[in-house]
XYZ file of C-alpha atoms in Angstrom:
556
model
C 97.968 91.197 93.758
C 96.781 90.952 90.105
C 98.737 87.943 88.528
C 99.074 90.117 85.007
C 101.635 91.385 87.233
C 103.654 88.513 88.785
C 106.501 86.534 88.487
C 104.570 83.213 88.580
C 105.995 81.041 85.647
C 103.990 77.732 86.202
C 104.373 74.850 84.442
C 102.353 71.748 82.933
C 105.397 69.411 84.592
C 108.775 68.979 85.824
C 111.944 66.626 84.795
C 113.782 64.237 87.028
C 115.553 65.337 90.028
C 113.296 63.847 92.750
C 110.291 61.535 92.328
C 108.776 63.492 95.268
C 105.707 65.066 94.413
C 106.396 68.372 96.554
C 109.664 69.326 94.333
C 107.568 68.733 91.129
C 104.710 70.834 92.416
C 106.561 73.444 94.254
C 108.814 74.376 91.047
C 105.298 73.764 88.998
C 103.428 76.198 90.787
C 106.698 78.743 90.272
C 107.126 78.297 93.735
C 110.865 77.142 94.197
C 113.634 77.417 91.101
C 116.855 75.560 91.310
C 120.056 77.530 91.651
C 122.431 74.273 91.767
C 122.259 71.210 93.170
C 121.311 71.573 97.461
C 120.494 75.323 96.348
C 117.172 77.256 95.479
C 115.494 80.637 95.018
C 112.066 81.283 96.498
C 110.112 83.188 93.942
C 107.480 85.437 95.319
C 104.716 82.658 96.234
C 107.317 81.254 98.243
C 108.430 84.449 99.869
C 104.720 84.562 101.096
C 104.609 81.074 102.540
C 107.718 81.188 104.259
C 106.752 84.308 105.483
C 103.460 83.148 106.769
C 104.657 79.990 108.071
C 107.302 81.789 110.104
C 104.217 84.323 111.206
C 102.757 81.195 112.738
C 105.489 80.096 114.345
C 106.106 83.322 115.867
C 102.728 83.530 117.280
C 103.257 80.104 118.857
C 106.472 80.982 120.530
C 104.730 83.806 121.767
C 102.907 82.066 123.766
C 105.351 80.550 126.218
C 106.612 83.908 126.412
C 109.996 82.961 124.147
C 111.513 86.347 122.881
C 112.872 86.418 119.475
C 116.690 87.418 118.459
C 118.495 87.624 115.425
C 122.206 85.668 115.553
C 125.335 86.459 113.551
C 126.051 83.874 110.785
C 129.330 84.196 111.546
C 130.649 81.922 114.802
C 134.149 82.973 115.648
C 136.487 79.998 115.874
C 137.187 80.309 119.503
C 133.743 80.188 120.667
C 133.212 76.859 119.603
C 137.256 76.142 121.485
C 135.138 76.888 124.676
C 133.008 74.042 124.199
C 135.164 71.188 123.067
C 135.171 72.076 119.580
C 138.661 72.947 119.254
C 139.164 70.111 117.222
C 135.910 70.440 115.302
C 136.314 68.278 111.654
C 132.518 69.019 110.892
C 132.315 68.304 107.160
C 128.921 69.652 106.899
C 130.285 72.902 108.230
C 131.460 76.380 106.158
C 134.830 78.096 107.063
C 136.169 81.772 106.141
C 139.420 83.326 107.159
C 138.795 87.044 106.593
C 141.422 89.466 105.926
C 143.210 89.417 109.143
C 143.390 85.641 109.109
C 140.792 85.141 111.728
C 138.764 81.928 110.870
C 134.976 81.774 111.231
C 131.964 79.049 110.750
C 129.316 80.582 108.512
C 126.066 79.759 108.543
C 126.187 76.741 110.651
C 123.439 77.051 113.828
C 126.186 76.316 116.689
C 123.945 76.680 120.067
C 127.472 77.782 121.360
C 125.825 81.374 119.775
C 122.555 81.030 122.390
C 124.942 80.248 125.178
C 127.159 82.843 124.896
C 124.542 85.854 124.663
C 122.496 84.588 127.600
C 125.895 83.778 129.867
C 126.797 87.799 129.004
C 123.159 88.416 129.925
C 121.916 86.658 132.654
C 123.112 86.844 135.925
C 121.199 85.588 138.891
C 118.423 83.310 139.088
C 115.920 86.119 139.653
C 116.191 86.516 135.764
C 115.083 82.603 134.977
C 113.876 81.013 133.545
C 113.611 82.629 130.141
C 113.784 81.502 126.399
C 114.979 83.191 123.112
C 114.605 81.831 120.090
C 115.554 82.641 115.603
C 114.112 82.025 112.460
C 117.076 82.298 110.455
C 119.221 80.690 107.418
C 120.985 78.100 108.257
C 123.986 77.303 105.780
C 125.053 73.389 105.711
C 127.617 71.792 103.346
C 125.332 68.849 102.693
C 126.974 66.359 100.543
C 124.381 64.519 99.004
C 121.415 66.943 98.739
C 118.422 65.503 97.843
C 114.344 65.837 97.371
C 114.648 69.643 96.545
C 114.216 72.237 99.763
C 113.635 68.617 102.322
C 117.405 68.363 102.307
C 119.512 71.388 100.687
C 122.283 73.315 101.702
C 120.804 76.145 102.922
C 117.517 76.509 105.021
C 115.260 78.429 107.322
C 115.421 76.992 110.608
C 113.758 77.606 114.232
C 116.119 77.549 116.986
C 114.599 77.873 119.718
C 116.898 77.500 123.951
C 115.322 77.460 127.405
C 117.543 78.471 129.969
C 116.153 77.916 133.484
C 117.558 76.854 137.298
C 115.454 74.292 138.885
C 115.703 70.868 137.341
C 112.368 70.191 138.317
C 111.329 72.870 136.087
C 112.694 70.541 133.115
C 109.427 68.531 132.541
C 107.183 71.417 132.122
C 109.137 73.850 129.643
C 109.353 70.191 127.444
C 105.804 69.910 127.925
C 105.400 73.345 127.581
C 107.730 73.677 123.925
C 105.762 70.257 122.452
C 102.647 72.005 122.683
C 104.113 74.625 120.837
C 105.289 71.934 118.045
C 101.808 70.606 118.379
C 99.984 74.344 117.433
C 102.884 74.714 114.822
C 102.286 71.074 113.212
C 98.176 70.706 113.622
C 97.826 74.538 112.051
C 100.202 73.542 109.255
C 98.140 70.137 108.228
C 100.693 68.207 109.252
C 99.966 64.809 110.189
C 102.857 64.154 112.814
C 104.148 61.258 114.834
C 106.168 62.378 118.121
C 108.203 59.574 119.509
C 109.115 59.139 123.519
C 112.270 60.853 123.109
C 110.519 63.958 121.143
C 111.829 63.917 118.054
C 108.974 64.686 115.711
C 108.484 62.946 112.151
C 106.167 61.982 109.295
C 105.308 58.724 107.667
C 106.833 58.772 104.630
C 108.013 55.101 102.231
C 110.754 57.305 100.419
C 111.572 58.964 104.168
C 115.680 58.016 104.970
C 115.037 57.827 108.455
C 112.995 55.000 110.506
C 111.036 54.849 113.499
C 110.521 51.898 115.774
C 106.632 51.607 116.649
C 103.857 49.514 118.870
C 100.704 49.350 118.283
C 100.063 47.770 121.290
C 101.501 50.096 123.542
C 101.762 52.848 121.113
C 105.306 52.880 121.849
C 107.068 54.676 118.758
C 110.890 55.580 118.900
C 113.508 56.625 116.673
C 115.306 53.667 114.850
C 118.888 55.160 115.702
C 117.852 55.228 119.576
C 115.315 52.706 120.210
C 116.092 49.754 122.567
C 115.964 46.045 121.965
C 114.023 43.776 124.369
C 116.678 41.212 125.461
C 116.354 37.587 124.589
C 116.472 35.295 127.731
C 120.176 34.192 128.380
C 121.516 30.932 127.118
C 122.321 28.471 129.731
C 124.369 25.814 127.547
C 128.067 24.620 129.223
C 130.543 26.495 127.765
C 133.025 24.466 125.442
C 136.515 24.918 124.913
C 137.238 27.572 122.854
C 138.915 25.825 119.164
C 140.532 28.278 116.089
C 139.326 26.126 113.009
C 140.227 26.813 109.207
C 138.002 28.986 107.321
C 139.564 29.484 103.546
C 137.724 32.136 101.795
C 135.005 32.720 104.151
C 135.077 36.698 105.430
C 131.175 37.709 105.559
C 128.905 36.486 107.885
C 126.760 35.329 105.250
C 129.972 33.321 103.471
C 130.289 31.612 106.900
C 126.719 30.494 107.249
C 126.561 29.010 104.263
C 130.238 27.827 105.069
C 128.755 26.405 108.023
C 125.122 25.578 107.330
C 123.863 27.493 109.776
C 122.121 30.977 110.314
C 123.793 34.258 110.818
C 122.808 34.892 114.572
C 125.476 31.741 115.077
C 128.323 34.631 114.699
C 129.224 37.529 116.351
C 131.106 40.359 114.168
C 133.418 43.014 114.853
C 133.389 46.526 112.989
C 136.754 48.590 113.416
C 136.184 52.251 113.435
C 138.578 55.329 113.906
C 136.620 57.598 116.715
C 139.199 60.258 117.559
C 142.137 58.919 116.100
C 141.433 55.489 118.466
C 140.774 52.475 117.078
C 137.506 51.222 118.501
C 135.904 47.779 118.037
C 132.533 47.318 118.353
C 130.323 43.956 118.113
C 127.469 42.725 117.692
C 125.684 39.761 116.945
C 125.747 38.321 113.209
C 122.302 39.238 111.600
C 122.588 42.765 113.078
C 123.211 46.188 112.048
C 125.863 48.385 114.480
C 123.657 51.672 115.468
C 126.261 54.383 114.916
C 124.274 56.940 116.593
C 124.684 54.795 120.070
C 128.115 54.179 119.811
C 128.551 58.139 119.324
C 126.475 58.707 122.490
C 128.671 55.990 124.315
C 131.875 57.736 123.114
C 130.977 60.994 124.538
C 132.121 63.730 122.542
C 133.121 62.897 119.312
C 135.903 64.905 116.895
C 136.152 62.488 114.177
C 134.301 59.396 113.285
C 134.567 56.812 110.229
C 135.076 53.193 109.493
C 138.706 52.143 109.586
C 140.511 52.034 106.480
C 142.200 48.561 105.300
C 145.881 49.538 106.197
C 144.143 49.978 110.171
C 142.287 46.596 110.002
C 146.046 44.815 109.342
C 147.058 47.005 112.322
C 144.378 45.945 114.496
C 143.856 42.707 113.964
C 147.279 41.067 112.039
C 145.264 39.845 109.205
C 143.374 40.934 106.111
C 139.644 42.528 106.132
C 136.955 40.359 107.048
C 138.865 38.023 110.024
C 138.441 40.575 113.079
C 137.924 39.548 116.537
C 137.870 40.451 119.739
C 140.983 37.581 121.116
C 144.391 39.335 121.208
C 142.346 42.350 118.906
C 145.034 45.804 119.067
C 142.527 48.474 119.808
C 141.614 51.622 122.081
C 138.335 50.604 123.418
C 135.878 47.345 122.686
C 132.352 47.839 123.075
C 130.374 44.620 123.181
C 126.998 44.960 122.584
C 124.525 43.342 125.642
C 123.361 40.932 123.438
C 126.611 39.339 122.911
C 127.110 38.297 126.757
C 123.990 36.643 127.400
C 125.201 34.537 124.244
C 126.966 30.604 124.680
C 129.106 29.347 122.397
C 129.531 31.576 119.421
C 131.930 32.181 116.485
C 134.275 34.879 115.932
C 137.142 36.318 113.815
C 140.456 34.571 114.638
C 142.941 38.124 114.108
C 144.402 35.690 111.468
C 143.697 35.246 107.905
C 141.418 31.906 107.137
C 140.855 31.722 110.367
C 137.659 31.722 113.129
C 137.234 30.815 116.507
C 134.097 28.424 117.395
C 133.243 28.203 121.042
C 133.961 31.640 122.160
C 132.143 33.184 125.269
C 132.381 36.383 127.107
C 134.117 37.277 130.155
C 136.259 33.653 129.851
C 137.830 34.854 125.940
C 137.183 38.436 126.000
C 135.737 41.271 127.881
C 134.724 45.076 127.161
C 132.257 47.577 127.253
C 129.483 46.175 127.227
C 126.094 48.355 126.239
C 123.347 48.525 123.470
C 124.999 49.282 120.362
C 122.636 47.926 117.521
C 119.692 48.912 115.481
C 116.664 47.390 116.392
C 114.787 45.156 113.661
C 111.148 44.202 113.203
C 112.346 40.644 114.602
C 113.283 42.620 117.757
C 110.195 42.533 120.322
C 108.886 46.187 121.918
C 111.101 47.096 124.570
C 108.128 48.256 126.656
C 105.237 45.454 126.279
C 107.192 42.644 124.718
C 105.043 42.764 121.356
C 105.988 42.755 118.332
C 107.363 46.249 116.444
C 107.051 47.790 112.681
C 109.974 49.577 111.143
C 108.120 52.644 109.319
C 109.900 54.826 106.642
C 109.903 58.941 107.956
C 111.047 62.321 107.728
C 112.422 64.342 110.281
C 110.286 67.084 111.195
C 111.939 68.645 114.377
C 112.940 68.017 117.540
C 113.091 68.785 121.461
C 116.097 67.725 123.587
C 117.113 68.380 127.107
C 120.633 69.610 127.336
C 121.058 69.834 130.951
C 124.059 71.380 132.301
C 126.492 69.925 129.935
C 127.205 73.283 127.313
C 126.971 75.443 130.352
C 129.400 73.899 131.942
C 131.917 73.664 129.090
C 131.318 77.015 128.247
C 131.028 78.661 131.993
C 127.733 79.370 131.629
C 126.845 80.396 135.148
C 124.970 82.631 137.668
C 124.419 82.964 141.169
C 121.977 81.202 143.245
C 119.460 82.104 145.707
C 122.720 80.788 147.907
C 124.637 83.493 146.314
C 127.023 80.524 144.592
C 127.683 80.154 141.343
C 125.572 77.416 139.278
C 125.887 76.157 135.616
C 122.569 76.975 133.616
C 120.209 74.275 132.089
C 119.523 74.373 128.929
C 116.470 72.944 126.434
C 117.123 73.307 122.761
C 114.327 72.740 119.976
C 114.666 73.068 116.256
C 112.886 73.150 112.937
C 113.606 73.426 109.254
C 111.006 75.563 107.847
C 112.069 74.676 104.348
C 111.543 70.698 105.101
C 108.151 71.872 107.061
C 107.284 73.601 103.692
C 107.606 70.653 101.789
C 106.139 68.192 103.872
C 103.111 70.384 103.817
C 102.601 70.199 100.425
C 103.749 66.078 100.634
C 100.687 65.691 102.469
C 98.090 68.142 101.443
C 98.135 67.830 97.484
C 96.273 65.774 94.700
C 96.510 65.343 91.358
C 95.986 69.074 90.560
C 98.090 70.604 92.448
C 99.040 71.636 96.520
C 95.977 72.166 98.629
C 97.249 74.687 101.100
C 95.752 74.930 104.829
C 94.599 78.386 104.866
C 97.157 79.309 107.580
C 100.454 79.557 105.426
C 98.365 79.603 101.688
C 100.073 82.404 99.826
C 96.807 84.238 98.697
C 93.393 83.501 101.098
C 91.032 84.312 97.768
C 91.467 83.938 94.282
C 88.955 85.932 91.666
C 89.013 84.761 88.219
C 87.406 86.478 85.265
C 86.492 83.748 83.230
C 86.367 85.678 79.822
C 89.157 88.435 79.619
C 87.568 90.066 76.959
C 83.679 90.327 78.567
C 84.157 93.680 79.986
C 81.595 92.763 82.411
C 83.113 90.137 83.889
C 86.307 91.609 84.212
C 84.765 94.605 85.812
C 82.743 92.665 88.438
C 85.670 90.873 89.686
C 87.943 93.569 90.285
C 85.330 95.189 92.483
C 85.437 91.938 94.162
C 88.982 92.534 94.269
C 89.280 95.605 95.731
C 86.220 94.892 98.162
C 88.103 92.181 99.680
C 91.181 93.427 100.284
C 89.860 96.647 101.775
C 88.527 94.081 104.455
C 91.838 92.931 104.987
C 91.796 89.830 102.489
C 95.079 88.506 100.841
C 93.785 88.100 97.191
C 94.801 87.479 93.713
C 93.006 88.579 90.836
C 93.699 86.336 87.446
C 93.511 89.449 85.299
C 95.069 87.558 82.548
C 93.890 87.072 79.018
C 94.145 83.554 79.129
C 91.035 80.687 78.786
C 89.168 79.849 81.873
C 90.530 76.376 81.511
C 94.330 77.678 81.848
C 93.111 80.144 85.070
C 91.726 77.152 87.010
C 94.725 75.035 86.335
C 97.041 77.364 87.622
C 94.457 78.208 90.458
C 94.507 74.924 91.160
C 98.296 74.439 91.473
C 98.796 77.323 93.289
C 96.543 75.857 95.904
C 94.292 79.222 96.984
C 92.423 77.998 99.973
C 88.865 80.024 98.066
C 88.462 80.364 94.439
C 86.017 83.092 93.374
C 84.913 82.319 89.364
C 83.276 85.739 87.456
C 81.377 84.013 84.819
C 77.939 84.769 82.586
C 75.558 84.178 85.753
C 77.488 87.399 86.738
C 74.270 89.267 84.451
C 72.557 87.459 87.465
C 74.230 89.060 90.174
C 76.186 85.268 90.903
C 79.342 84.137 91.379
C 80.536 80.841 91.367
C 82.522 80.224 94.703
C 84.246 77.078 95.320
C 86.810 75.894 97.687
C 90.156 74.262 96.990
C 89.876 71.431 98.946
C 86.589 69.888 97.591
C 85.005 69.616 94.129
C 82.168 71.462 94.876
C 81.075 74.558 92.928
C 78.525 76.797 94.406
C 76.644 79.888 92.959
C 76.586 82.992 95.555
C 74.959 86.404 95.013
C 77.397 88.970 94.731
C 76.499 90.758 98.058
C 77.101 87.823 99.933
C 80.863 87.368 98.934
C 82.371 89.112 101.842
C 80.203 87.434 104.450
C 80.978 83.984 102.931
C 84.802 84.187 102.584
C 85.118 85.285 106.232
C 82.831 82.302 107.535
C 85.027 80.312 105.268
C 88.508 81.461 106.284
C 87.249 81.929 110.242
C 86.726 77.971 110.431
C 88.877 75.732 111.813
């Protein structure tokens, strides 16, 4: 491509938006251009990457034999009915009603789409296992969009489902799908972090996600799942429960002080609506409650948000900030594990100015009892005992074992080698190419621009005449040019009249893996040839640029 002729539009710097240095570069180097907010336009660099980086991904998922299909973006209303989403409140979700009044989801992923094609298709288990997957635009109604194309409203996205009989076949198409991730990620230049329960992520300090991690027994977990090591239990006499005044005091923080004391002293008790139920769930004072596990406890969830004031009163007969678990009006109580191996503690009283001291499980109260709270760096490793870090990331994908479950909700069934009828298993795995995009450039860039990894670059070579006007020099490197890509080399010539200073800028933004420069040493029969990700700059005869920009691009 000769860039006279492209759409390329860079620019010297970007405003606001994001203080992430992959927007600014991306829309620099006229890859990306904002639509609205959540919403952008690849121009054609971008076209290129994408399509490279989904070429990659298909050739990985060609290798475990995964075949690839393309799914409607439109998910009838009924399909989702058959899987308990008849009731389905997503509000990240788009709906249509077309003409005839039937209502559809647009856009939105739903494996119920995967299920249903291979529970038309598949029949017995002489036809498992076998795995489809999509590269595909996803469409999300994400309400606070944010760091450009890592977290829009629309994105490419691998979805990729195992179906297979044999549990015991489980372990190996995991394995099997994170070495996949593992060619995807390494041939990307990503520098990834997979965590026990294979979600895959990135350091990152502005990354709204965090991962629990031991360096002693490299134990590394997401923060919305990982477990807390429990404390040893307390062993003081219980004392007789006593409801004592407390004017003004409704945070945990207002009642140590209050008290004099230190927040682990109290136990609180968050009121959500799950479902249209009121559910209570507690946990000790200095800690956080980890919606994610209370989800998972719930089982499957329609609707879930924090209770409004109006059902606080309900619940509890008393203003916000005085809940507890004694004569507490609600559905279900879940009591986090922590809480029973606790003596002593204070609660809400259900009455306004009022706390009981003294309180102890099983005598006062009892519930579900579980792990419902985020885990902290005071927390100790749940595997070794030593201590954790809390590490800022972003999400990269991840691998997850459905099991039976959607199958079974959705009849997903064939017969067995007993000639019976047997729900399918299922493995899902997903990534957002647009966030993979990003993060690429988030870790291969410096202060010049992105420094793409040859295998997703959008041009392998650039030539550059360094004087437009020394017809020399311009006609040398369009022989080089045309020499390379009759060898099958995905090149851009920097035709332009524009200073050599300007060409080498934008080279450098663009991020061309191999910069060829035509300059006066061309009299010479030399080039100079220099790669992107190092400074230095070496002359080359002109016969020997073929030979050196395969060697280059052939090395790992």
């Amino acid at each position: 491509m000769k860039l006279s002729k492209m759409i390329l539009g860079t620019l010297r710097e970007v405003q606001g938006e994001t203080e992430l240095e992959s927007y600014k570069l991306m829309v620099r180097a006229g890859i990306i251009r904002k639509v609205a907010s959540g919403v952008y336009n690849f121009m054609p660099t971008g076209k290129k990457i994408i399509n490279n980086v989904n070429s990659l991904i298909k050739n990985e998922m060609e290798k475990m034999d995964s075949q690839e299909i393309e799914v409607s973006q439109f998910v009838p209303f009924e399909s989702l009915n058959q899987c308990n989403n008849k009731e389905n409140n997503s509000t990240d979700t788009f709906e249509i009603v077309d003409k005839s009044q039937k209502k559809f989801y647009v856009g939105a992923g739903f494996k119920e789409s995967y299920i249903e094609i291979m529970k038309n298709e598949i029949k017995s288990y002489k036809q498992l296992p076998v795995s489809i997957y999509s590269i595909q635009k996803r469409i999300k109604d994400e309400t606070k969009p944010k760091f450009g194309i890592i977290k829009s409203k629309e994105f490419n996205e691998l979805q990729c489902y195992v179906f297979y009989d044999d549990s015991v076949e489980a372990e190996q198409y995991v394995n099997r799908l994170c070495e996949v991730f593992n060619g995807i990620y390494h041939k990307c230049g990503i520098d990834f972090i997979k965590t026990n329960s294979l979600k895959f992520f990135i350091k990152h300090s502005l990354g709204e996600e965090g991962m629990a991690c031991c360096e002693a027994c490299e134990y590394k977990e997401d923060l919305e799942i990982a477990k807390c090591a429990l404390r040893e239990k307390e062993e003081d006499d219980m004392k007789p429960l006593n409801k004592i005044s407390t004017p003004d005091t409704r945070t945990i923080d207002e009642l140590a002080s209050f008290f004099n004391t230190t927040p682990e002293y109290f136990v609180k008790t968050i009121i959500y609506k799950i479902n249209n139920k009121i559910v209570a769930v507690m946990v000790r004072g200095d800690r956080e409650v980890n919606e994610t596990k209370v989800k998972s406890s719930m089982g499957y969830i329609v609707s879930f948000e924090l209770a409004d004031e109006d059902m606080v009163r309900y619940a509890t007969s008393a203003e916000v900030g005085f809940a507890g678990p004694i004569n507490l009006k609600c559905d279900t109580l879940l009591v986090d594990e922590e809480i029973t191996r606790m003596r002593n503690f204070m609660v809400g009283a259900n009455d306004t100015g009022y706390h009981y001291e003294y309180v102890n499980y099983e005598r006062d109260f009892t519930g579900i009892v579980g792990d419902f709270k985020k885990i902290t760096e005071k927390d100790k490793c749940p595997v070794c005992g030593n201590s954790i870090k809390i590490k800022s990331v972003m999400r990269l994908g991840e691998i997850a074992n459905l099991e039976t479950t959607y199958a079974e909700n959705m009849n997903a069934v064939f017969l067995d080698k007993l000639g019976k009828n047997k729900p399918m298993s299922i493995i899902e795995a997903s990534i957002n190419v647009d966030r993979l995009l990003a993060l690429i450039v988030e870790q291969n860039h410096d202060e010049n621009g992105i420094v793409w990894p040859k295998s997703v670059a959008p041009y392998e070579v650039i030539v550059i005449a360094a004087v437009f006007k020394n017809e020399e020099q311009m006609k040398a490197a369009e022989n080089i040019y045309n020499k390379l890509r009759s060898i099958g080399i995905d090149v851009l010539l920097d035709d332009r009249d524009e200073r050599a200073g300007v060409k080498f800028k934008d080279a450098d933004l663009i991020g061309v893996p191999i910069r060829i420069t035509v300059g006066k040493k061309i009299s010479d029969g030399k080039v100079e040839f220099k790669l992107r990700n190092n400074d230095n700059v070496e002359d080359i005869n002109i016969s020997d640029i073929e030979e050196k920009v395969l060697s280059e691009l052939h090395k790992n």
